[in-house]
Short mmCIF file of C-alpha atoms and ligand atoms in Angstrom, two decimals:
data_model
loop_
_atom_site.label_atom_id
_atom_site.label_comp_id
_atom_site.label_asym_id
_atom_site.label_seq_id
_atom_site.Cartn_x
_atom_site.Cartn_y
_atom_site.Cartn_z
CA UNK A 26 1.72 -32.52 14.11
CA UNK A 27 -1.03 -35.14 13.57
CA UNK A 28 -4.17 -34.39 12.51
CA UNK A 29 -7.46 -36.17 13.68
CA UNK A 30 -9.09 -38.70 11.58
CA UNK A 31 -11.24 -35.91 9.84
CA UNK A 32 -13.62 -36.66 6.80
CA UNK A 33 -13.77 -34.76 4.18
CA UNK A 34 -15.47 -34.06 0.76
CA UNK A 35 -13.97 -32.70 -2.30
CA UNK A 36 -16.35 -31.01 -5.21
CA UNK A 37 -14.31 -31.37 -8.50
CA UNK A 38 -11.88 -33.62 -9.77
CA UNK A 39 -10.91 -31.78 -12.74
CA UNK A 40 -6.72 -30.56 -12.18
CA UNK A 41 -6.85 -29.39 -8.72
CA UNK A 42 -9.08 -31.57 -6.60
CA UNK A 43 -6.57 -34.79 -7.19
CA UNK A 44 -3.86 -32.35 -5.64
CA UNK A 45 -6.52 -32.09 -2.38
CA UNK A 46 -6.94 -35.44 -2.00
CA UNK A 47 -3.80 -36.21 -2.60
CA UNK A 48 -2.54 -33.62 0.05
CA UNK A 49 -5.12 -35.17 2.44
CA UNK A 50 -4.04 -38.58 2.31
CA UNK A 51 -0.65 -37.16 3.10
CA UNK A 52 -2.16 -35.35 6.70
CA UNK A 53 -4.00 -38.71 7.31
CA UNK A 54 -7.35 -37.14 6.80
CA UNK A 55 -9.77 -39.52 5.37
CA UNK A 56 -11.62 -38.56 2.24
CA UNK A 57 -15.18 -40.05 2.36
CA UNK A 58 -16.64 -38.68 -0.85
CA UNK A 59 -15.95 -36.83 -4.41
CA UNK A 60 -18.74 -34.84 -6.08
CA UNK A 61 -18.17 -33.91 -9.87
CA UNK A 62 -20.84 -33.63 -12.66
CA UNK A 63 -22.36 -36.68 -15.00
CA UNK A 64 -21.04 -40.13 -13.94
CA UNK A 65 -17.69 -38.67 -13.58
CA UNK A 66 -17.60 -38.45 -9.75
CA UNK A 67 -18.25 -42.26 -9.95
CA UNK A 68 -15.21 -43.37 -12.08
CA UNK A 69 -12.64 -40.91 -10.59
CA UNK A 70 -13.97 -42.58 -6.71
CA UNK A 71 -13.64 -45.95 -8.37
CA UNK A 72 -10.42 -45.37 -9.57
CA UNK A 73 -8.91 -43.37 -6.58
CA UNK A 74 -10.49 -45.31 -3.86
CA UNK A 75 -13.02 -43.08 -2.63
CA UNK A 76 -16.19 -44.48 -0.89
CA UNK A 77 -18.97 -42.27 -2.14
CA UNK A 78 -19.82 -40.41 -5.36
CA UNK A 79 -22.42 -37.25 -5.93
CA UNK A 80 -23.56 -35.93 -9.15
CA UNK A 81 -24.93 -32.78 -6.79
CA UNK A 82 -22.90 -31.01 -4.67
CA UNK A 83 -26.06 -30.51 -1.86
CA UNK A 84 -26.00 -34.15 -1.32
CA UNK A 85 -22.19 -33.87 -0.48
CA UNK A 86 -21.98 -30.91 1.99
CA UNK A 87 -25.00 -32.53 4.12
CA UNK A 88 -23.85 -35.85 4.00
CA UNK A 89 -22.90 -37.31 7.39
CA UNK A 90 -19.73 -38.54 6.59
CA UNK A 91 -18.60 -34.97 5.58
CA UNK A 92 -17.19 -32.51 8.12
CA UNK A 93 -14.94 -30.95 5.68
CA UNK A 94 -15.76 -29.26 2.28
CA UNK A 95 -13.41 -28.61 -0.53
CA UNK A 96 -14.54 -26.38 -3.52
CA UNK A 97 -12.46 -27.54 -6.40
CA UNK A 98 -15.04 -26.93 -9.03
CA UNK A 99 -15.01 -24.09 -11.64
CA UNK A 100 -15.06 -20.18 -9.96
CA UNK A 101 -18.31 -19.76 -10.57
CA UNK A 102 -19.90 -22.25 -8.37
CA UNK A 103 -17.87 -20.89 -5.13
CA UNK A 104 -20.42 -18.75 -4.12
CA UNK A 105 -23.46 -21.25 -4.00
CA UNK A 106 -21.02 -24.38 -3.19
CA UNK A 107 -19.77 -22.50 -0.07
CA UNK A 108 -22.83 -20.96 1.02
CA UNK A 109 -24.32 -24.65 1.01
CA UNK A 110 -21.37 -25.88 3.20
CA UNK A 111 -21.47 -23.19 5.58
CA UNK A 112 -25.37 -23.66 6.18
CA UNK A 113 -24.52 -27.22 6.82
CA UNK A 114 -22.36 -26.33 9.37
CA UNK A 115 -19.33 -27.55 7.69
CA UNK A 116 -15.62 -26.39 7.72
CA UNK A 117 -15.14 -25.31 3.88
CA UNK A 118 -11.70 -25.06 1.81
CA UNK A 119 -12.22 -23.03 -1.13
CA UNK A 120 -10.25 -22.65 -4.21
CA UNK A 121 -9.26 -19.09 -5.20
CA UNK A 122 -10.49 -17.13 -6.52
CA UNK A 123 -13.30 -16.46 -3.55
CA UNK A 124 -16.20 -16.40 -6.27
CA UNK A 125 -16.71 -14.51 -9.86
CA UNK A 126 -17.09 -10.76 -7.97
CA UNK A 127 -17.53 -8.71 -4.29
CA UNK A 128 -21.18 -9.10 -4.38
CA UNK A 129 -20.86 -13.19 -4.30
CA UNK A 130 -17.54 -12.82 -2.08
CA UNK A 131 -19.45 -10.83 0.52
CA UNK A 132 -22.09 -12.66 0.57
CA UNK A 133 -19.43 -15.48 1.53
CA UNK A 134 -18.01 -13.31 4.11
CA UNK A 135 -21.14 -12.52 6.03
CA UNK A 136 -22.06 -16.22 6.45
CA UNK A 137 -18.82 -17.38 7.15
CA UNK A 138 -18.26 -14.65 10.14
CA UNK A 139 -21.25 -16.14 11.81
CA UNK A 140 -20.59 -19.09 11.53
CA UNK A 141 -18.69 -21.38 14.32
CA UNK A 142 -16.48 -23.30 11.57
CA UNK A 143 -13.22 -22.79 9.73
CA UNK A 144 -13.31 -21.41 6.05
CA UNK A 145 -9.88 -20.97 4.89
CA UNK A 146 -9.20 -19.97 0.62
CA UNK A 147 -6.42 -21.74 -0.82
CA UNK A 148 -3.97 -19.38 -1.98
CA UNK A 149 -0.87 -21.82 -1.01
CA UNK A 150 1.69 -19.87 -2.15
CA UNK A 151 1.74 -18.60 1.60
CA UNK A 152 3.14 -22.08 2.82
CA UNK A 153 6.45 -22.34 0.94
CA UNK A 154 9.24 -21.94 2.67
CA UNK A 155 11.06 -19.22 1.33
CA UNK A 156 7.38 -17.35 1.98
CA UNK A 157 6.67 -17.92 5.40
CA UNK A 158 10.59 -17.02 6.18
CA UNK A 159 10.59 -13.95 4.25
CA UNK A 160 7.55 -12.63 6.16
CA UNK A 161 9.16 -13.33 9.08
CA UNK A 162 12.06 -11.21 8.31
CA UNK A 163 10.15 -8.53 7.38
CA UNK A 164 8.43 -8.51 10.08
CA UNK A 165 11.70 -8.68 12.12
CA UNK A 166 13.08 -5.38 10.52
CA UNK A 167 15.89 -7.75 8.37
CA UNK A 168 15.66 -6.00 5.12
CA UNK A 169 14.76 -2.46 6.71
CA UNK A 170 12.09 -0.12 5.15
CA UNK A 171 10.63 -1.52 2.27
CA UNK A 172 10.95 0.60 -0.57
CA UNK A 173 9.46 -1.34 -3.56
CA UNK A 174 8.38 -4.82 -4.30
CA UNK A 175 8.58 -5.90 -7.97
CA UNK A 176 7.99 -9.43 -9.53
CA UNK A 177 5.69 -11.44 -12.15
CA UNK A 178 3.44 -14.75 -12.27
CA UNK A 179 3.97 -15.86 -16.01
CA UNK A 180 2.65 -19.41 -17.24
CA UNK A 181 2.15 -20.40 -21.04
CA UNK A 182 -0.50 -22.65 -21.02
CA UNK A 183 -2.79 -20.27 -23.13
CA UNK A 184 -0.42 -19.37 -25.56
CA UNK A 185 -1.93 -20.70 -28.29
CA UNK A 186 -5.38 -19.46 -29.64
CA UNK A 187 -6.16 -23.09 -29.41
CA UNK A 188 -5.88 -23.68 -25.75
CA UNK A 189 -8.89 -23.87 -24.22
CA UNK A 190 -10.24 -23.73 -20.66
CA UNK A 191 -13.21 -22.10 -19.00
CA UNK A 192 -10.99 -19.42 -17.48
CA UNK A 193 -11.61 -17.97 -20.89
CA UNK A 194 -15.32 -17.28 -20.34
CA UNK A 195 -16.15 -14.42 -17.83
CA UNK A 196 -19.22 -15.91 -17.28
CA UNK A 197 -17.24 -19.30 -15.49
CA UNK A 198 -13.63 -17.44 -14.47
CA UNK A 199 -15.03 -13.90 -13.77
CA UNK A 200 -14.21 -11.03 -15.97
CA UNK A 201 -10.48 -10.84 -15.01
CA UNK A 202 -8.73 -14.16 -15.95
CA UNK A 203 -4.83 -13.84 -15.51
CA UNK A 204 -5.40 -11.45 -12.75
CA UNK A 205 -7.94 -12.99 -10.92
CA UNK A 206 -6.39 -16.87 -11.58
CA UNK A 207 -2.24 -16.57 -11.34
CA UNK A 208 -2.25 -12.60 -10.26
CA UNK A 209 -4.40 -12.75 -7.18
CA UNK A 210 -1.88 -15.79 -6.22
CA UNK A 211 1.01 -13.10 -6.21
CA UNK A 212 -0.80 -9.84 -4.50
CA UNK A 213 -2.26 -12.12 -1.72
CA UNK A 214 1.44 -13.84 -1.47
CA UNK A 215 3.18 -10.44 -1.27
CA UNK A 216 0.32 -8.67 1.11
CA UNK A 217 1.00 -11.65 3.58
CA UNK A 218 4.80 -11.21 3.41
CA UNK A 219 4.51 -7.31 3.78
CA UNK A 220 1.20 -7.64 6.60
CA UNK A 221 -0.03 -5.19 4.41
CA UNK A 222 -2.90 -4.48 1.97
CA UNK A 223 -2.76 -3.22 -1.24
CA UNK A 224 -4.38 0.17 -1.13
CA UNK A 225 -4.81 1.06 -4.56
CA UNK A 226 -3.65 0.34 -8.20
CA UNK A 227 -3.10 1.72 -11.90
CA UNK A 228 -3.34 -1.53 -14.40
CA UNK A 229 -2.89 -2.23 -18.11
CA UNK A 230 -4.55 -5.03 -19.67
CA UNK A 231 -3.62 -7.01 -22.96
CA UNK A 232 -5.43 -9.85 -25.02
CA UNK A 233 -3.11 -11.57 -27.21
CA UNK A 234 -5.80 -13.64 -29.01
CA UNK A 235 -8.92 -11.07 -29.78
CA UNK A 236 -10.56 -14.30 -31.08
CA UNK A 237 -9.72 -18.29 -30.09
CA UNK A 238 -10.93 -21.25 -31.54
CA UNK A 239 -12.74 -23.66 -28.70
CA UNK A 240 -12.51 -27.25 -29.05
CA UNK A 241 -15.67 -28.92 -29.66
CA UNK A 242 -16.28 -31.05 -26.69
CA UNK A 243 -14.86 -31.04 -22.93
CA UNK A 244 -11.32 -29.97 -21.92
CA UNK A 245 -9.67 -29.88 -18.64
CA UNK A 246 -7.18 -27.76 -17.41
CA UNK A 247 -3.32 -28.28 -18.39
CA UNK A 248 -4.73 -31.04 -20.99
CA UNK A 249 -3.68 -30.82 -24.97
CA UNK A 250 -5.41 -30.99 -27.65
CA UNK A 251 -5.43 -33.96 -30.27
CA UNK A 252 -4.61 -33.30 -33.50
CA UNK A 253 -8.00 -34.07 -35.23
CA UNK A 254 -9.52 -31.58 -33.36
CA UNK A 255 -12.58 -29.68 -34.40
CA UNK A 256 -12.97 -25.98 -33.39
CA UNK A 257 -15.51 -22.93 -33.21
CA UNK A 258 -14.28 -19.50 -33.06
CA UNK A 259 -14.71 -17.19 -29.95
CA UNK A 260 -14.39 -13.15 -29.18
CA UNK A 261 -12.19 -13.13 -26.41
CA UNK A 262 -12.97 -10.91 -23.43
CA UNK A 263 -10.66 -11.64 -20.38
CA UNK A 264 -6.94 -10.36 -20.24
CA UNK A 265 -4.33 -12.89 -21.76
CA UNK A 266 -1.43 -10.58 -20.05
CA UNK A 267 -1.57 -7.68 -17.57
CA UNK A 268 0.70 -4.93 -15.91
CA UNK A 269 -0.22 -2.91 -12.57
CA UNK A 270 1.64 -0.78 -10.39
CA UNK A 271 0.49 -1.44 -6.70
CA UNK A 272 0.48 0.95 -3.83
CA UNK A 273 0.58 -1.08 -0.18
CA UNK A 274 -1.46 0.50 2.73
CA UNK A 275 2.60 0.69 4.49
CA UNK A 276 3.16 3.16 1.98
CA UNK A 277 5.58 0.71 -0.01
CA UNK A 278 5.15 0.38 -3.93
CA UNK A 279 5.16 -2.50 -6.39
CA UNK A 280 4.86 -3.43 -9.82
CA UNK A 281 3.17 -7.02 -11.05
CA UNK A 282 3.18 -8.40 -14.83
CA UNK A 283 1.05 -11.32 -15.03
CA UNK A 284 0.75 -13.27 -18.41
CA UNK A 285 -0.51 -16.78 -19.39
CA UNK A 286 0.85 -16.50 -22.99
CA UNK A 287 4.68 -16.11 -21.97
CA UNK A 288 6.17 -18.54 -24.14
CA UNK A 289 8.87 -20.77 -21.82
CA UNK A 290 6.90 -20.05 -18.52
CA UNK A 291 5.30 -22.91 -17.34
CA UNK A 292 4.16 -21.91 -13.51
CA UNK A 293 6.95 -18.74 -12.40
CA UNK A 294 6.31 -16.88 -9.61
CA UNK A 295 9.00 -14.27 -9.23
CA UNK A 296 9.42 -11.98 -6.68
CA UNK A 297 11.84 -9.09 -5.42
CA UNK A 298 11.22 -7.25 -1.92
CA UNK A 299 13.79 -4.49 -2.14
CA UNK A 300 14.41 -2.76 1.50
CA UNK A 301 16.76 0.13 3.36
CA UNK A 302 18.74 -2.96 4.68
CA UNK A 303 19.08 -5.18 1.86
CA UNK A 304 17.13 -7.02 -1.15
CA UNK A 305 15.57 -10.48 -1.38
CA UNK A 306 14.47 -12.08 -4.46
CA UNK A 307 12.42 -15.99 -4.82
CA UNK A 308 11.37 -17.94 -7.84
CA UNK A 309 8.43 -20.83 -7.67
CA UNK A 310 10.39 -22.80 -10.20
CA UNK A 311 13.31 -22.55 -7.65
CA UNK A 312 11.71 -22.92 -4.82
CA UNK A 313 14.47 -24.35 -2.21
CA UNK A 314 16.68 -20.83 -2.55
CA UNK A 315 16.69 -17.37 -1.25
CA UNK A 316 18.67 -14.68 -2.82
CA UNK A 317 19.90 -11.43 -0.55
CA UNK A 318 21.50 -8.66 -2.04
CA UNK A 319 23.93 -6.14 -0.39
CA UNK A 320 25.58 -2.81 -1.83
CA UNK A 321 28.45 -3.58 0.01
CA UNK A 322 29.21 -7.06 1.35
CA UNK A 323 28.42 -10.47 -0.69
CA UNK A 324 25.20 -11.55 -1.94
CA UNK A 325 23.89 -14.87 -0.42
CA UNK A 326 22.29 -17.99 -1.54
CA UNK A 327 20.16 -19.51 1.13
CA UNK A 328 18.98 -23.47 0.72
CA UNK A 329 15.95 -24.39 2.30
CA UNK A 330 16.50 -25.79 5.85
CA UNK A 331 19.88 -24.62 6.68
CA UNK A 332 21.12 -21.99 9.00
CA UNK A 333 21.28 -19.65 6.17
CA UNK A 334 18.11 -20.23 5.39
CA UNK A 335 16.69 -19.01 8.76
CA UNK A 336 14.42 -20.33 11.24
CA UNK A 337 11.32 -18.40 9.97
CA UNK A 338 9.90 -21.57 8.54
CA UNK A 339 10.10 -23.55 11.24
CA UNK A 340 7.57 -26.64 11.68
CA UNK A 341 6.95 -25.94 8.20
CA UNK A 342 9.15 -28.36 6.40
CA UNK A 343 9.30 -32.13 6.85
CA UNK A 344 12.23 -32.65 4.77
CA UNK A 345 15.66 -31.76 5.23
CA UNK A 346 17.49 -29.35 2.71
CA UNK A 347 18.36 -31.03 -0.40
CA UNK A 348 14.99 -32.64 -0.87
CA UNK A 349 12.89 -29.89 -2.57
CA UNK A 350 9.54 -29.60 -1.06
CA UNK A 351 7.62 -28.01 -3.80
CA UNK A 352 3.70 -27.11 -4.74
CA UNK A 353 2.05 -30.11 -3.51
CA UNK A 354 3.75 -29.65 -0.36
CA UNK A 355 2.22 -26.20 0.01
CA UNK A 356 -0.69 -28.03 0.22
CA UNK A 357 0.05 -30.44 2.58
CA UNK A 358 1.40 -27.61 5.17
CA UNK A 359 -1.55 -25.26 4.08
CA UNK A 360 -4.33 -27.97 5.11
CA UNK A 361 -2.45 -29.03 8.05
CA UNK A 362 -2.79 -25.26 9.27
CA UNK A 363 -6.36 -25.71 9.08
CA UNK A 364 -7.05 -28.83 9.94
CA UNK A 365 -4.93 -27.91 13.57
CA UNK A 366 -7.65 -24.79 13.57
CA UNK A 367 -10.54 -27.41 12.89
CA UNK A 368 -9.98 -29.30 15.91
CA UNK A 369 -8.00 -26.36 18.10
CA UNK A 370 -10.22 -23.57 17.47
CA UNK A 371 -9.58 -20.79 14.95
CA UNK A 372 -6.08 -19.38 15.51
CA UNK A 373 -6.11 -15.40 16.61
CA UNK A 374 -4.04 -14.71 12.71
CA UNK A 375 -4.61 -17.63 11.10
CA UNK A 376 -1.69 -17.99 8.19
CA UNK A 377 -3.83 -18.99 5.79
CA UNK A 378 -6.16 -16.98 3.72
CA UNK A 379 -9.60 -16.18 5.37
CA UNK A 380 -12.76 -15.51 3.76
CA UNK A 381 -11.80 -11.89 4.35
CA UNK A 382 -8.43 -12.14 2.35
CA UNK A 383 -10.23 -13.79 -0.35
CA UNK A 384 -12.81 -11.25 -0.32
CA UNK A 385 -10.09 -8.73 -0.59
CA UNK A 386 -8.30 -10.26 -3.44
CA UNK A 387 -11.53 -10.21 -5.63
CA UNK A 388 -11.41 -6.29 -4.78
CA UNK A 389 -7.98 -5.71 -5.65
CA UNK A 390 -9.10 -7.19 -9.17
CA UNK A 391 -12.39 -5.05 -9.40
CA UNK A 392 -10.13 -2.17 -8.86
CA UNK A 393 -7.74 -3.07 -11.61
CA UNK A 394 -10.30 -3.47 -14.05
CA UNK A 395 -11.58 -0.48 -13.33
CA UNK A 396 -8.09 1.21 -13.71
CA UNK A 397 -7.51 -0.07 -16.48
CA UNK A 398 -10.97 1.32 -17.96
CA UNK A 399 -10.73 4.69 -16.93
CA UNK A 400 -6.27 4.60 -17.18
CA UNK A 401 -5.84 6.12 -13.29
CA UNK A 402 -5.04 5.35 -10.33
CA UNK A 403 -8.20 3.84 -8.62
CA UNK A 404 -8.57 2.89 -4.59
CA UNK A 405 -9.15 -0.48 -3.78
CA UNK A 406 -12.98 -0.66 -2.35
CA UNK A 407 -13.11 -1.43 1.28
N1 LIG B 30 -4.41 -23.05 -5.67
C1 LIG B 30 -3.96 -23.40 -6.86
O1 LIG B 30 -2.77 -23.46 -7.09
C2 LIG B 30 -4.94 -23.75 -7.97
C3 LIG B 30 -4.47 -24.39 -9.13
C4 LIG B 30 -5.41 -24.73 -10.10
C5 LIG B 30 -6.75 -24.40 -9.94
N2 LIG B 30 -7.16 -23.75 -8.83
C6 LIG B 30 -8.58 -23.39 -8.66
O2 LIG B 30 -9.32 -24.59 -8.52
C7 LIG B 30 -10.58 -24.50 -9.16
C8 LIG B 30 -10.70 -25.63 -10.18
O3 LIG B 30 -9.70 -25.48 -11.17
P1 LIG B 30 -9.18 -26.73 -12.04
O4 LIG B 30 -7.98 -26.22 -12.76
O5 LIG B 30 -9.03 -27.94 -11.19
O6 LIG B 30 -10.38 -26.90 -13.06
P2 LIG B 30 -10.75 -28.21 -13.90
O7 LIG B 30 -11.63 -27.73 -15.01
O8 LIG B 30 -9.53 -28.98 -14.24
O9 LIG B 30 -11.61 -29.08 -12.89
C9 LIG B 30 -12.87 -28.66 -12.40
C10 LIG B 30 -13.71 -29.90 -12.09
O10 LIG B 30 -14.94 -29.46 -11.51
C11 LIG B 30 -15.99 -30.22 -12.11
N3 LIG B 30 -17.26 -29.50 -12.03
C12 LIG B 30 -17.77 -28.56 -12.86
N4 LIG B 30 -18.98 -28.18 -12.45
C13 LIG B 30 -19.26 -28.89 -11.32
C14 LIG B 30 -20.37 -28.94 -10.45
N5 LIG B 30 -21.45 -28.17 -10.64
N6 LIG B 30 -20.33 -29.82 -9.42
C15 LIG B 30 -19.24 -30.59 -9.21
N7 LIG B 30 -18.15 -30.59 -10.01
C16 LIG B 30 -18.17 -29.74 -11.05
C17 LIG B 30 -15.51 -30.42 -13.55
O11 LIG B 30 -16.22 -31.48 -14.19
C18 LIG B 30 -14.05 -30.73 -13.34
O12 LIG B 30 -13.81 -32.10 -13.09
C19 LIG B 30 -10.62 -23.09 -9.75
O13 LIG B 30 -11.31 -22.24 -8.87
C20 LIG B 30 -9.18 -22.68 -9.86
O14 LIG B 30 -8.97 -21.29 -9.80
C21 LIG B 30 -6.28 -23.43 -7.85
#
């Protein structure tokens, strides 16, 4: 499907806001104008071939060439970047998490149920593939009742007491990190295959590092450090690794490990959905195949766009099987959801996350943090 000419606005350039733009190119949406702090905005527009730079985020939501906002900054600038969008009447893609906690997340909410725009939060896991058909099994009845649903998000980009990133500091991730950054990814991913909520959890917590050494200086995300180097020690507060059993409002169970210090794991989503019918099973880092288990006949190996793959994915791939559509592309289908809402209307169940999903997600985490404080089971508020 083609999108209109939209114009959009993306605040940050740091990792993710490239990926955006990059994504928004692909839809044929025109990208008018970057936003990031200092002169930065100005050399990253120069060099990417963007016509307008801001230093200040108000300037970019009410300029006139913007009709779509994406937050790419830091977490904790959602809140006030996506209030300002919304009260300029703009349509607003926000990274994930929402904002640092469910007073700034409904505060979000509120506005954007007023308002007469989209506001979708980018948790693109939804739009692989292998997702969007393994919801629609389940919702089909394919793998029967589900019993449990097990699986991890492991990365090891902070593995080292070195590594650095603002994810580190409550005050700029929020005060879960793993859960809130990679974790949230998974619950919301598995929620949207299952149509169901996660009800309530029991959560242990782990920091690796109890103190890091910061690099004097700026760092951005998935960037190394040179060897000459100087350093200041930190206490670290947020969760290098994590472990929480889930219970879904369908009454079916799970169990996530999230960990950003697991050596080997550079971006692994795993997942198992095991039901009275049968078992599926999907890995990020594999991200063309299925796997369906049977107690009695053979286990399968779908591909991606072939008849064993299934049809639940439909107008969801542009390339045929053999040509791996991977995480940018979840971006590219993700916006293109959106962008169809933008100029259609806003769909009755839109596929992508809402402001209400996102809102729920920073729940899910305020209820694992407070399991893992008091070490019980603890409802998920709302
Ligand atoms: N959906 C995904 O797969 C995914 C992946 C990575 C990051 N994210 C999310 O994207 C957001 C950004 O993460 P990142 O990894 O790109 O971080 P990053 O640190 O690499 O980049 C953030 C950028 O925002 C800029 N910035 C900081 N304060 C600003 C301000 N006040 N105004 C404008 N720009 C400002 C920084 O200078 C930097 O260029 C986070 O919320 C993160 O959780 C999502």
């Amino acid at each position: 499907m083609a999108t209109q000419p939209y114009k959009a606005g993306i605040i940050g350039t740091g990792f993710i806001g490239p990926v955006h733009l990059e994504a928004l190119r692909r839809l044929g949406v025109e990208v008018t104008a970057l936003c990031d702090v200092g002169d930065r905005a100005q050399t990253v527009a120069r060099q990417l071939g963007i016509p307008r730079a801001f230093s200040d985020y108000r300037e970019l939501v009410t300029a006139p060439d913007v009709e779509v906002v994406h937050i790419t900054a830091p977490n904790r600038f959602h809140r006030s970047m996506a209030l300002a969008a919304l009260e300029a009447g703009r349509h607003v893609v926000c990274e994930k998490p929402l904002a640092l906690n469910t007073r700034e997340t409904a505060a979000i909410v509120r506005v954007a149920r007023r308002a007469d725009t989209v506001f979708a939060v980018n948790y693109n896991v939804r739009f692989y593939p292998a997702v969007l058909e393994l919801r629609h099994r389940v919702a089909r009845g394919e793998l029967g009742d589900l019993m449990h649903v097990n699986g991890s998000y492991f990365q090891d980009w902070l593995f080292h007491d070195t590594d650095y990133n603002w994810r580190l500091l409550p005050e700029e991730g929020g005060r879960l990190r793993a859960v809130a950054d990679i974790g949230t990814h998974w619950m919301d991913t598995v929620s949207f295959i299952l149509g169901a909520p996660i009800r309530s959890v029991l959560a242990d917590l782990g920091i690796h590092h109890q103190t890091r050494r910061r690099p004097l200086g700026e760092t951005q995300t998935f960037r190394r450090a040179n060897r000459r180097q100087r350093y200041a020690s930190y206490r670290v507060e947020t969760e290098d690794f994590a472990h929480v059993l889930l219970a879904f409002a369908n009454g079916t169970r799970g169990s996530l490990a999230v960990s950003q210090v697991a050596a080997g794991r550079k971006n692994c989503l795993r997942l198992e959905l095991y039901g009275s019918k049968q078992s599926a099973a999907w890995d990020s880092e594999h991200p063309e195949i299925l796997r369906f288990g049977q107690r009695e006949g053979a286990n399968q190996v779908a591909v991606r766009n072939t008849p064993a793959f299934g049809r639940g994915a439909a107008g969801f791939m542009d390339y045929p099987a053999g040509h791996v559509e991977g995480f940018p592309d979840t971006f590219k289908m993700l916006f293109r959801a959106v962008y169809a809402d933008i100029a259609h209307g806003v769909s009755k169940s839109p596929l992508y996350a809402t402001a209400e999903d996102g809102h729920r997600e920073v729940a899910v985490c305020e209820a694992i943090l407070k399991s893992h404080r008091r070490g019980a089971w603890v409802n998920v508020a709302g």
